[in-house]
Short mmCIF file of C-alpha atoms and ligand atoms in Angstrom, two decimals:
data_model
loop_
_atom_site.label_atom_id
_atom_site.label_comp_id
_atom_site.label_asym_id
_atom_site.label_seq_id
_atom_site.Cartn_x
_atom_site.Cartn_y
_atom_site.Cartn_z
CA LEU Q 869 45.89 7.63 -50.23
CA GLU Q 870 46.42 10.84 -47.14
CA ASP Q 871 43.48 12.64 -49.47
CA LEU Q 872 41.41 9.81 -48.34
CA VAL Q 873 41.36 10.89 -45.04
CA VAL Q 874 37.99 12.35 -44.03
CA ARG Q 875 39.32 13.87 -40.91
CA PRO Q 876 42.38 12.41 -38.87
CA ALA Q 877 42.23 11.21 -35.36
CA HIS Q 878 43.94 14.30 -34.29
CA VAL Q 879 41.54 16.66 -35.49
CA PHE Q 880 38.90 14.47 -33.32
CA ARG Q 881 41.29 15.59 -30.17
CA GLU Q 882 42.22 18.97 -31.04
CA LYS Q 883 39.06 20.15 -32.23
CA GLN Q 884 36.21 18.37 -30.79
CA GLY Q 885 37.79 17.43 -27.49
CA ILE Q 886 37.43 13.33 -28.60
CA GLU Q 887 39.81 11.09 -27.12
CA VAL Q 888 40.84 8.58 -30.01
CA ARG Q 889 43.05 5.76 -28.79
CA LEU Q 890 43.96 4.50 -32.33
CA GLY Q 891 45.48 0.55 -32.15
CA HIS Q 892 43.59 -0.40 -29.70
CA THR Q 893 41.37 -3.85 -30.22
CA ALA Q 894 38.03 -4.08 -28.06
CA GLN Q 895 38.26 -7.56 -27.45
CA LYS Q 896 35.16 -8.31 -24.49
CA ILE Q 897 32.14 -6.58 -23.10
CA ASP Q 898 31.23 -7.24 -19.43
CA ARG Q 899 28.20 -5.67 -19.51
CA GLN Q 900 27.39 -6.59 -15.52
CA ALA Q 901 30.55 -4.27 -14.93
CA ARG Q 902 29.80 -1.98 -17.27
CA THR Q 903 33.30 -2.52 -19.01
CA ILE Q 904 35.50 -2.65 -22.62
CA LEU Q 905 38.18 -5.32 -22.05
CA GLY Q 906 41.16 -4.84 -25.16
CA ARG Q 907 44.58 -5.11 -26.33
CA THR Q 908 46.68 -2.74 -27.76
CA SER Q 909 48.99 -2.90 -30.85
CA ALA Q 910 51.81 -2.77 -28.27
CA GLY Q 911 50.08 -6.17 -27.09
CA ASP Q 912 49.36 -4.36 -23.60
CA GLY Q 913 45.87 -5.25 -22.09
CA PHE Q 914 43.93 -2.23 -21.30
CA GLN Q 915 40.04 -1.70 -19.65
CA GLU Q 916 37.57 0.83 -19.69
CA SER Q 917 34.15 1.87 -18.40
CA TYR Q 918 31.18 3.00 -20.44
CA ASP Q 919 27.62 4.26 -19.45
CA LYS Q 920 26.84 3.74 -22.73
CA LEU Q 921 28.63 2.04 -25.04
CA LEU Q 922 28.42 2.64 -29.10
CA ILE Q 923 29.63 -0.62 -31.08
CA ALA Q 924 30.92 0.39 -34.41
CA THR Q 925 33.26 -2.00 -35.82
CA GLY Q 926 31.66 -2.41 -38.91
CA ALA Q 927 32.49 -5.27 -41.21
CA ARG Q 928 35.23 -7.23 -42.80
CA PRO Q 929 35.89 -8.89 -46.42
CA ARG Q 930 34.56 -12.83 -46.27
CA ILE Q 931 37.60 -14.52 -47.18
CA PRO Q 932 36.82 -18.46 -48.87
CA ASP Q 933 37.79 -21.09 -46.54
CA ILE Q 934 40.46 -22.70 -49.14
CA PRO Q 935 43.70 -23.95 -49.02
CA GLY Q 936 46.14 -21.10 -49.82
CA ASN Q 937 43.89 -18.12 -48.69
CA ASP Q 938 47.32 -17.02 -46.80
CA LEU Q 939 49.79 -16.36 -50.04
CA PRO Q 940 50.95 -12.95 -50.36
CA GLY Q 941 49.82 -12.22 -54.38
CA LEU Q 942 46.01 -12.99 -52.51
CA LYS Q 943 44.68 -9.64 -51.27
CA ALA Q 944 41.14 -8.07 -50.03
CA LEU Q 945 40.01 -4.80 -49.68
CA LYS Q 946 38.91 -3.23 -47.11
CA GLY Q 947 40.11 0.10 -45.60
CA LEU Q 948 42.80 2.32 -46.58
CA GLU Q 949 46.08 0.22 -45.69
CA ASP Q 950 44.91 -2.51 -47.99
CA GLY Q 951 44.73 -0.11 -50.94
CA ARG Q 952 48.28 1.10 -49.61
CA ARG Q 953 49.48 -2.83 -50.05
CA ILE Q 954 47.51 -3.92 -52.86
CA LYS Q 955 49.30 -0.60 -54.63
CA ASP Q 956 52.40 -1.75 -53.29
CA TYR Q 957 52.20 -5.30 -54.88
CA ILE Q 958 51.17 -3.79 -58.46
CA PHE Q 959 54.15 -2.18 -58.70
CA SER Q 960 56.94 -3.43 -56.89
CA LYS Q 961 55.74 -7.25 -58.47
CA GLN Q 962 55.03 -5.48 -61.85
CA VAL Q 963 51.77 -7.17 -61.99
CA ARG Q 964 50.30 -7.76 -65.38
CA GLU Q 965 47.24 -9.99 -64.50
CA VAL Q 966 44.43 -10.35 -61.96
CA LEU Q 967 41.64 -12.26 -60.85
CA ILE Q 968 39.07 -11.17 -59.11
CA VAL Q 969 36.69 -14.07 -57.50
CA GLY Q 970 33.01 -12.36 -56.68
CA THR Q 971 31.09 -9.57 -58.69
CA GLY Q 972 29.69 -7.05 -56.59
CA TYR Q 973 30.14 -3.59 -56.75
CA ILE Q 974 33.89 -3.73 -55.01
CA GLY Q 975 34.81 -6.34 -57.70
CA LEU Q 976 33.51 -4.49 -60.88
CA GLU Q 977 34.90 -1.41 -59.41
CA MET Q 978 38.24 -3.41 -58.73
CA ALA Q 979 37.84 -4.53 -62.27
CA GLU Q 980 38.02 -0.92 -64.17
CA THR Q 981 40.83 0.31 -61.85
CA PHE Q 982 42.99 -2.48 -62.77
CA HIS Q 983 42.05 -2.04 -66.62
CA SER Q 984 42.79 1.29 -66.20
CA LEU Q 985 46.20 0.54 -65.23
CA GLY Q 986 46.93 -2.01 -67.87
CA ILE Q 987 46.47 -4.77 -66.19
CA GLN Q 988 44.23 -8.28 -67.74
CA VAL Q 989 41.74 -8.45 -65.81
CA HIS Q 990 39.50 -12.20 -65.12
CA MET Q 991 36.72 -12.31 -63.42
CA THR Q 992 34.83 -15.73 -61.45
CA GLU Q 993 31.41 -16.01 -59.69
CA MET Q 994 29.94 -18.45 -57.81
CA MET Q 995 26.65 -17.60 -58.27
CA PRO Q 996 25.17 -17.73 -62.50
CA GLY Q 997 25.19 -14.65 -63.37
CA LEU Q 998 25.90 -11.12 -62.62
CA LEU Q 999 24.12 -8.95 -60.55
CA PRO Q 1000 20.78 -10.86 -59.50
CA TRP Q 1001 18.97 -8.01 -58.76
CA LEU Q 1002 19.01 -6.94 -62.30
CA PRO Q 1003 16.42 -8.13 -64.97
CA ASP Q 1004 18.25 -10.23 -67.28
CA GLN Q 1005 18.66 -7.90 -70.36
CA MET Q 1006 20.47 -5.20 -67.92
CA ALA Q 1007 22.68 -7.85 -66.60
CA GLU Q 1008 23.39 -8.47 -69.86
CA VAL Q 1009 24.44 -4.94 -70.76
CA VAL Q 1010 26.76 -4.78 -67.68
CA ARG Q 1011 27.98 -8.53 -68.86
CA LYS Q 1012 28.82 -6.48 -72.46
CA GLU Q 1013 30.38 -3.91 -71.26
CA LEU Q 1014 32.96 -5.71 -69.41
CA ASP Q 1015 33.34 -8.25 -72.17
CA ASP Q 1016 33.98 -5.21 -74.59
CA LYS Q 1017 36.51 -3.73 -72.66
CA GLY Q 1018 38.76 -6.85 -72.28
CA VAL Q 1019 37.31 -8.34 -68.86
CA GLY Q 1020 36.25 -12.17 -69.01
CA VAL Q 1021 33.57 -13.66 -66.55
CA ARG Q 1022 32.84 -16.75 -65.64
CA PHE Q 1023 30.22 -17.74 -63.62
CA SER Q 1024 28.85 -21.09 -61.52
CA ASN Q 1025 32.59 -21.09 -61.10
CA GLY Q 1026 33.64 -21.02 -57.53
CA ILE Q 1027 37.28 -20.76 -56.04
CA ARG Q 1028 38.75 -23.70 -54.81
CA ALA Q 1029 42.54 -23.40 -53.85
CA VAL Q 1030 45.04 -21.00 -55.15
CA GLU Q 1031 49.03 -22.54 -55.46
CA GLN Q 1032 52.63 -20.75 -56.26
CA ARG Q 1033 54.13 -21.58 -59.11
CA ASN Q 1034 56.77 -19.92 -60.71
CA GLY Q 1035 56.06 -17.11 -58.76
CA LYS Q 1036 52.73 -16.62 -59.85
CA LEU Q 1037 49.36 -17.77 -58.35
CA MET Q 1038 47.56 -20.26 -59.41
CA ALA Q 1039 44.05 -20.05 -58.94
CA ILE Q 1040 41.75 -23.46 -59.64
CA CYS Q 1041 37.87 -22.90 -59.70
CA ASP Q 1042 35.29 -25.38 -60.43
CA SER Q 1043 35.42 -25.23 -64.29
CA ASN Q 1044 39.18 -23.65 -64.89
CA GLU Q 1045 42.20 -22.10 -63.53
CA TYR Q 1046 43.81 -19.14 -64.12
CA LEU Q 1047 47.72 -18.01 -64.08
CA VAL Q 1048 48.04 -14.68 -62.80
CA ASP Q 1049 50.15 -12.25 -60.74
CA MET Q 1050 47.44 -11.75 -57.99
CA VAL Q 1051 44.56 -12.89 -57.22
CA LEU Q 1052 41.57 -9.99 -55.30
CA ILE Q 1053 39.08 -11.24 -53.33
CA ALA Q 1054 35.72 -9.81 -53.77
CA ALA Q 1055 33.39 -12.05 -52.40
CA GLY Q 1056 31.31 -9.71 -50.68
CA VAL Q 1057 31.33 -8.79 -46.00
CA VAL Q 1058 30.24 -10.03 -43.12
CA PRO Q 1059 29.62 -7.59 -39.92
CA ASN Q 1060 32.41 -7.48 -37.24
CA SER Q 1061 29.55 -8.50 -34.85
CA GLU Q 1062 31.18 -11.44 -32.89
CA ILE Q 1063 32.06 -9.13 -30.10
CA ALA Q 1064 28.02 -8.29 -30.09
CA ALA Q 1065 27.39 -11.91 -29.92
CA ASP Q 1066 29.71 -12.95 -27.29
CA ALA Q 1067 28.49 -9.93 -24.19
CA GLY Q 1068 24.82 -12.42 -25.19
CA LEU Q 1069 23.50 -9.38 -27.47
CA GLU Q 1070 21.20 -10.09 -29.95
CA LEU Q 1071 22.19 -10.55 -34.06
CA GLY Q 1072 19.20 -10.24 -36.98
CA PRO Q 1073 19.68 -10.96 -40.75
CA ALA Q 1074 23.21 -12.05 -41.50
CA ASN Q 1075 24.44 -11.79 -37.98
CA ALA Q 1076 24.76 -8.27 -37.67
CA ILE Q 1077 23.88 -6.56 -34.73
CA ALA Q 1078 20.08 -6.35 -33.91
CA VAL Q 1079 18.89 -2.82 -32.98
CA ASP Q 1080 15.55 -1.02 -32.91
CA ARG Q 1081 14.70 2.15 -34.99
CA PHE Q 1082 16.37 3.89 -31.93
CA LEU Q 1083 19.70 2.10 -32.57
CA ARG Q 1084 19.56 0.16 -29.47
CA THR Q 1085 20.38 -3.44 -29.41
CA SER Q 1086 19.00 -5.63 -26.63
CA ASP Q 1087 21.09 -4.10 -24.05
CA ALA Q 1088 19.07 -0.39 -23.42
CA ASP Q 1089 22.71 1.04 -22.65
CA ILE Q 1090 24.55 0.00 -26.10
CA PHE Q 1091 24.00 0.80 -28.84
CA SER Q 1092 25.30 -0.24 -32.80
CA ALA Q 1093 25.90 1.59 -36.12
CA GLY Q 1094 27.22 1.06 -39.22
CA ASP Q 1095 27.97 -1.67 -40.95
CA CYS Q 1096 27.90 -4.35 -37.86
CA ALA Q 1097 23.95 -3.42 -37.16
CA ASP Q 1098 20.99 -4.28 -39.18
CA ALA Q 1099 18.07 -1.73 -39.85
CA PHE Q 1100 14.60 -1.79 -41.08
CA HIS Q 1101 13.48 -1.54 -44.67
CA VAL Q 1102 10.85 0.93 -45.72
CA VAL Q 1103 9.74 -1.23 -48.20
CA THR Q 1104 9.37 -4.59 -46.28
CA GLY Q 1105 9.16 -3.14 -42.61
CA ARG Q 1106 11.61 -6.46 -41.54
CA LYS Q 1107 15.06 -6.27 -41.14
CA VAL Q 1108 17.91 -5.90 -43.36
CA TRP Q 1109 21.34 -6.31 -43.67
CA ILE Q 1110 22.68 -3.70 -46.42
CA PRO Q 1111 25.93 -2.45 -45.53
CA LEU Q 1112 26.43 1.35 -46.83
CA ALA Q 1113 27.84 4.54 -46.17
CA LEU Q 1114 24.91 6.70 -45.66
CA ARG Q 1115 22.84 4.45 -43.29
CA ALA Q 1116 26.57 4.30 -41.46
CA ASN Q 1117 27.13 7.54 -41.28
CA ARG Q 1118 23.13 8.46 -40.43
CA SER Q 1119 22.93 6.17 -38.15
CA GLY Q 1120 26.10 6.88 -36.10
CA TRP Q 1121 24.64 10.81 -35.79
CA ALA Q 1122 21.63 9.25 -34.35
CA VAL Q 1123 23.52 7.48 -31.80
CA GLY Q 1124 25.75 10.69 -30.93
CA ASP Q 1125 22.28 12.13 -30.37
CA ASN Q 1126 20.34 9.05 -28.54
CA VAL Q 1127 23.59 8.94 -25.84
CA THR Q 1128 23.30 12.63 -25.37
CA GLY Q 1129 19.92 13.42 -24.12
CA GLY Q 1130 18.11 13.51 -27.65
CA ASN Q 1131 15.65 10.91 -29.23
CA VAL Q 1132 16.43 10.16 -33.03
CA GLU Q 1133 14.54 8.01 -34.59
CA LEU Q 1134 15.54 6.08 -37.86
CA PRO Q 1135 12.44 5.34 -40.39
CA GLY Q 1136 14.79 3.03 -41.90
CA ILE Q 1137 16.83 2.49 -45.61
CA VAL Q 1138 15.49 1.61 -48.79
CA GLY Q 1139 18.47 -0.18 -50.20
CA SER Q 1140 19.59 2.94 -52.94
CA ALA Q 1141 23.57 1.99 -54.07
CA VAL Q 1142 25.32 3.32 -57.24
CA PHE Q 1143 27.98 2.08 -58.73
CA LYS Q 1144 30.18 2.36 -62.07
CA VAL Q 1145 31.78 -0.27 -63.86
CA LEU Q 1146 33.99 0.44 -67.18
CA ASP Q 1147 31.33 3.22 -69.02
CA LEU Q 1148 28.50 2.13 -67.38
CA GLU Q 1149 26.66 3.62 -63.73
CA VAL Q 1150 24.66 0.93 -62.55
CA ALA Q 1151 21.89 1.82 -59.90
CA ARG Q 1152 19.50 -0.13 -57.57
CA THR Q 1153 17.11 1.17 -54.87
CA GLY Q 1154 14.31 -0.83 -53.51
CA LEU Q 1155 13.18 -4.51 -54.11
CA SER Q 1156 13.75 -6.21 -56.95
CA LEU Q 1157 10.99 -8.92 -58.19
CA GLU Q 1158 12.73 -11.72 -56.34
CA GLU Q 1159 13.32 -9.92 -53.42
CA ALA Q 1160 9.61 -8.54 -53.40
CA ARG Q 1161 8.06 -11.96 -54.54
CA MET Q 1162 10.00 -13.33 -51.19
CA ALA Q 1163 8.53 -10.48 -49.05
CA GLY Q 1164 5.05 -11.78 -49.72
CA PHE Q 1165 4.08 -9.27 -52.74
CA ASP Q 1166 2.22 -10.35 -55.67
CA PRO Q 1167 5.01 -7.78 -57.94
CA VAL Q 1168 5.41 -6.84 -61.09
CA GLN Q 1169 8.29 -5.98 -63.11
CA ASN Q 1170 8.61 -3.57 -66.49
CA LEU Q 1171 11.81 -3.03 -68.02
CA ILE Q 1172 12.01 0.04 -70.65
CA GLN Q 1173 14.91 1.83 -73.07
CA SER Q 1174 14.83 5.55 -72.80
CA ARG Q 1175 17.61 8.32 -73.67
CA SER Q 1176 19.82 9.83 -71.22
CA ARG Q 1177 18.90 13.71 -72.96
CA ALA Q 1178 16.70 14.56 -75.20
CA HIS Q 1179 16.52 12.91 -78.78
CA ALA Q 1180 18.53 15.07 -80.67
CA HIS Q 1181 20.72 16.33 -77.95
CA PRO Q 1182 24.32 15.30 -79.13
CA GLY Q 1183 25.50 12.54 -76.70
CA ASN Q 1184 22.64 11.08 -75.68
CA THR Q 1185 22.69 7.41 -74.74
CA THR Q 1186 20.56 4.93 -73.95
CA ILE Q 1187 19.06 4.04 -70.30
CA HIS Q 1188 17.55 0.70 -69.59
CA VAL Q 1189 14.66 1.18 -66.23
CA ASN Q 1190 13.19 -1.21 -64.96
CA LEU Q 1191 10.46 -0.62 -61.94
CA VAL Q 1192 9.45 -3.20 -59.92
CA ALA Q 1193 5.77 -2.68 -58.38
CA ASP Q 1194 2.96 -4.55 -56.15
CA ALA Q 1195 0.27 -5.64 -58.93
CA PRO Q 1196 -2.88 -5.48 -56.48
CA THR Q 1197 -1.88 -2.32 -54.79
CA GLY Q 1198 0.07 -0.49 -57.46
CA ARG Q 1199 2.26 0.60 -54.35
CA LEU Q 1200 6.01 1.09 -55.99
CA LEU Q 1201 8.19 -1.54 -54.82
CA GLY Q 1202 12.33 -1.07 -56.12
CA GLY Q 1203 13.49 -0.24 -59.75
CA ALA Q 1204 17.00 -0.48 -61.48
CA MET Q 1205 18.88 1.92 -63.97
CA VAL Q 1206 21.98 0.71 -66.26
CA GLY Q 1207 23.48 3.01 -68.71
CA LYS Q 1208 26.34 5.59 -69.62
CA GLU Q 1209 25.17 8.18 -68.00
CA GLY Q 1210 21.91 9.56 -65.96
CA CYS Q 1211 21.36 7.09 -63.89
CA ALA Q 1212 23.47 7.52 -60.45
CA HIS Q 1213 20.97 10.73 -59.14
CA ARG Q 1214 17.84 9.84 -61.05
CA ILE Q 1215 17.69 6.65 -59.10
CA ASN Q 1216 17.42 9.02 -55.93
CA ALA Q 1217 13.96 10.20 -57.30
CA LEU Q 1218 12.84 6.50 -57.21
CA ALA Q 1219 14.39 6.13 -53.45
CA VAL Q 1220 11.67 9.35 -52.30
CA GLY Q 1221 8.99 7.96 -54.06
CA LEU Q 1222 9.76 4.92 -52.07
CA HIS Q 1223 10.11 6.76 -48.77
CA ALA Q 1224 7.08 8.25 -49.59
CA GLY Q 1225 5.12 5.15 -50.19
CA MET Q 1226 3.79 5.83 -53.67
CA THR Q 1227 1.90 4.08 -55.80
CA VAL Q 1228 2.81 3.93 -59.47
CA ALA Q 1229 0.12 6.35 -60.70
CA GLU Q 1230 1.36 9.03 -58.21
CA PHE Q 1231 5.24 8.61 -59.01
CA PHE Q 1232 3.99 9.29 -62.35
CA GLN Q 1233 2.59 12.65 -61.74
CA CYS Q 1234 5.92 13.66 -60.05
CA ASP Q 1235 7.44 17.28 -61.60
CA LEU Q 1236 10.22 16.33 -62.51
CA ALA Q 1237 12.80 18.63 -63.81
CA TYR Q 1238 13.12 18.82 -67.76
CA ALA Q 1239 16.06 20.38 -70.51
CA PRO Q 1240 17.11 18.99 -73.36
CA PRO Q 1241 20.92 18.20 -72.23
CA PHE Q 1242 19.76 16.42 -69.00
CA SER Q 1243 16.71 14.66 -70.47
CA PRO Q 1244 13.59 13.83 -72.77
CA VAL Q 1245 10.38 15.29 -71.56
CA TRP Q 1246 9.18 12.35 -70.40
CA ASP Q 1247 12.23 11.44 -67.85
CA PRO Q 1248 12.64 8.07 -68.49
CA LEU Q 1249 11.60 7.45 -64.80
CA LEU Q 1250 7.76 8.62 -65.78
CA THR Q 1251 8.19 6.92 -69.29
CA ALA Q 1252 8.54 3.54 -66.81
CA ALA Q 1253 5.66 4.16 -64.53
CA ASN Q 1254 3.40 5.13 -67.19
CA GLN Q 1255 4.24 1.64 -68.78
CA LEU Q 1256 4.48 -0.08 -65.37
CA LEU Q 1257 1.00 0.89 -64.58
CA ARG Q 1258 -0.55 -1.07 -67.79
CA LYS Q 1259 0.21 -4.03 -65.23
CA VAL Q 1260 -1.07 -3.07 -61.92
CA ARG Q 1261 -4.65 -3.21 -61.00
C1 FAD J 2102 36.47 -0.62 -51.53
C2 FAD J 2102 35.20 0.43 -50.70
C3 FAD J 2102 34.28 0.92 -51.52
C4 FAD J 2102 33.13 1.06 -51.13
N1 FAD J 2102 32.29 2.24 -51.53
C5 FAD J 2102 30.96 2.21 -51.21
C6 FAD J 2102 29.93 3.75 -51.68
O1 FAD J 2102 30.39 3.73 -52.99
N2 FAD J 2102 28.99 3.86 -51.91
C7 FAD J 2102 28.86 3.44 -50.57
O2 FAD J 2102 27.50 3.52 -49.82
N3 FAD J 2102 29.52 2.69 -49.38
C8 FAD J 2102 30.52 1.88 -49.71
N4 FAD J 2102 31.37 0.76 -48.93
C9 FAD J 2102 31.20 0.44 -47.87
C10 FAD J 2102 31.24 1.68 -46.89
O3 FAD J 2102 33.29 1.48 -46.70
C11 FAD J 2102 30.54 1.13 -45.62
O4 FAD J 2102 29.26 1.11 -45.24
C12 FAD J 2102 31.11 2.21 -44.43
O5 FAD J 2102 32.47 2.67 -44.82
C13 FAD J 2102 31.02 2.01 -43.07
O6 FAD J 2102 30.83 2.46 -42.41
P1 FAD J 2102 31.69 2.00 -40.29
O7 FAD J 2102 31.66 2.73 -39.74
O8 FAD J 2102 30.28 1.55 -39.83
O9 FAD J 2102 32.53 0.91 -40.72
P2 FAD J 2102 34.20 0.85 -41.22
O10 FAD J 2102 34.10 2.17 -42.01
O11 FAD J 2102 34.79 -0.27 -41.20
O12 FAD J 2102 34.91 1.53 -39.90
C14 FAD J 2102 35.02 -0.03 -39.04
C15 FAD J 2102 35.94 0.25 -37.75
O13 FAD J 2102 36.00 -0.62 -36.54
C16 FAD J 2102 37.68 -0.67 -36.17
N5 FAD J 2102 37.33 -1.96 -35.97
C17 FAD J 2102 37.14 -3.21 -35.91
N6 FAD J 2102 36.33 -3.99 -34.65
C18 FAD J 2102 37.47 -3.30 -33.73
C19 FAD J 2102 37.23 -3.75 -32.28
N7 FAD J 2102 37.22 -4.97 -31.70
N8 FAD J 2102 37.71 -2.96 -31.35
C20 FAD J 2102 38.64 -1.64 -31.74
N9 FAD J 2102 37.99 -1.22 -33.00
C21 FAD J 2102 37.69 -2.05 -33.99
C22 FAD J 2102 37.80 -1.25 -37.45
O14 FAD J 2102 39.25 -1.47 -37.64
C23 FAD J 2102 37.31 0.06 -38.68
O15 FAD J 2102 38.25 0.81 -38.85
C24 FAD J 2102 32.37 0.60 -49.82
C25 FAD J 2102 33.73 0.13 -48.70
C26 FAD J 2102 34.48 -0.47 -49.48
C27 FAD J 2102 35.58 -1.56 -48.72
#
């Protein structure tokens, strides 16, 4: 676990002269006095003044408000300490069967992790299907992969309670019960924005802290960055809350510049995301058909199947590509890919197309690289764009 720490606190102190105080929880912002009040892990109060303030409190797992949600066998994964606790529990209790609540990317990645440890995995999901931003046929590819590896998923099956039963946990869901050794809650995250809300700062989508393109909150001397803050979506121009690592990092750096005399303006995000589940790569960027409709576009989509490498090259596998465009203008709005290889990095070309505001016709003219071990001559993205062209005016 120590290997996962990018930069320990002492390096900030010794190399950068940045005072990092661990075990200090900020509890209140007094904007009039420009002061932070908080408490240390030893229980002592502390107070600190500021000229400029950055709130980068991140997000926390959403834990359903159900009976038994405080039982020791019920876990959630957010930070390294959670990872340590889960590992200790698995090995000390000899966990053989786990229920994962939620089929988002953390739930799916953990399904793979547990599966690789030889643990029997069940998943339950309150929504009627998997990954609602994927077209049904692509979501079915992911579901089949889980099924093939013995991971059972039930939909429209929210968790209602967890009880202790003879050293095991009984998870009671809408349509069935699971008797397991451990329950992992992977039901999404919520922004740690209460400290900002209590100080009267404006909130945005999902109660994330509202910031402008310079990462300023509604108080010009208070900035916010990372999972606790909202962002602009480049495709819609609207505010969104998509808590992911690159945009957290980028916004943190921008605040660093802006509080030290810089003037960095961020255009926004396109919601690019990728994850691996068992033998599949799943990637997305931009808007799904439904999201595009909700944003006021008149969208069309087209789903194709292509190959990850040239057809005669050994090891080539199927890639599913779905592209979404605005029918009247031909503007590219988003896309998603599922396959055993070649999705994770390919999606980035599409993300750049979205940042550039390209039409499908413009994207189709892009000069993408080709060699047999990596792609057919016509990259799957180009084939998908070509076919989508027929559906836009
Ligand atoms: C299991 C897992 C896998 C992930 N995988 C990916 C991935 O593959 N790709 C991707 O893009 N993103 C991924 N993410 C998301 C990514 O980790 C986050 O987007 C990123 O860490 C956000 O950084 P942050 O600094 O905003 O918040 P955090 O990393 O959550 O840091 C916030 C910090 O603030 C502290 N804090 C909170 N409140 C207070 C307070 N009142 N006083 C003092 N300190 C406080 C917290 O303890 C925490 O240390 C993953 C997340 C998880 C949990």
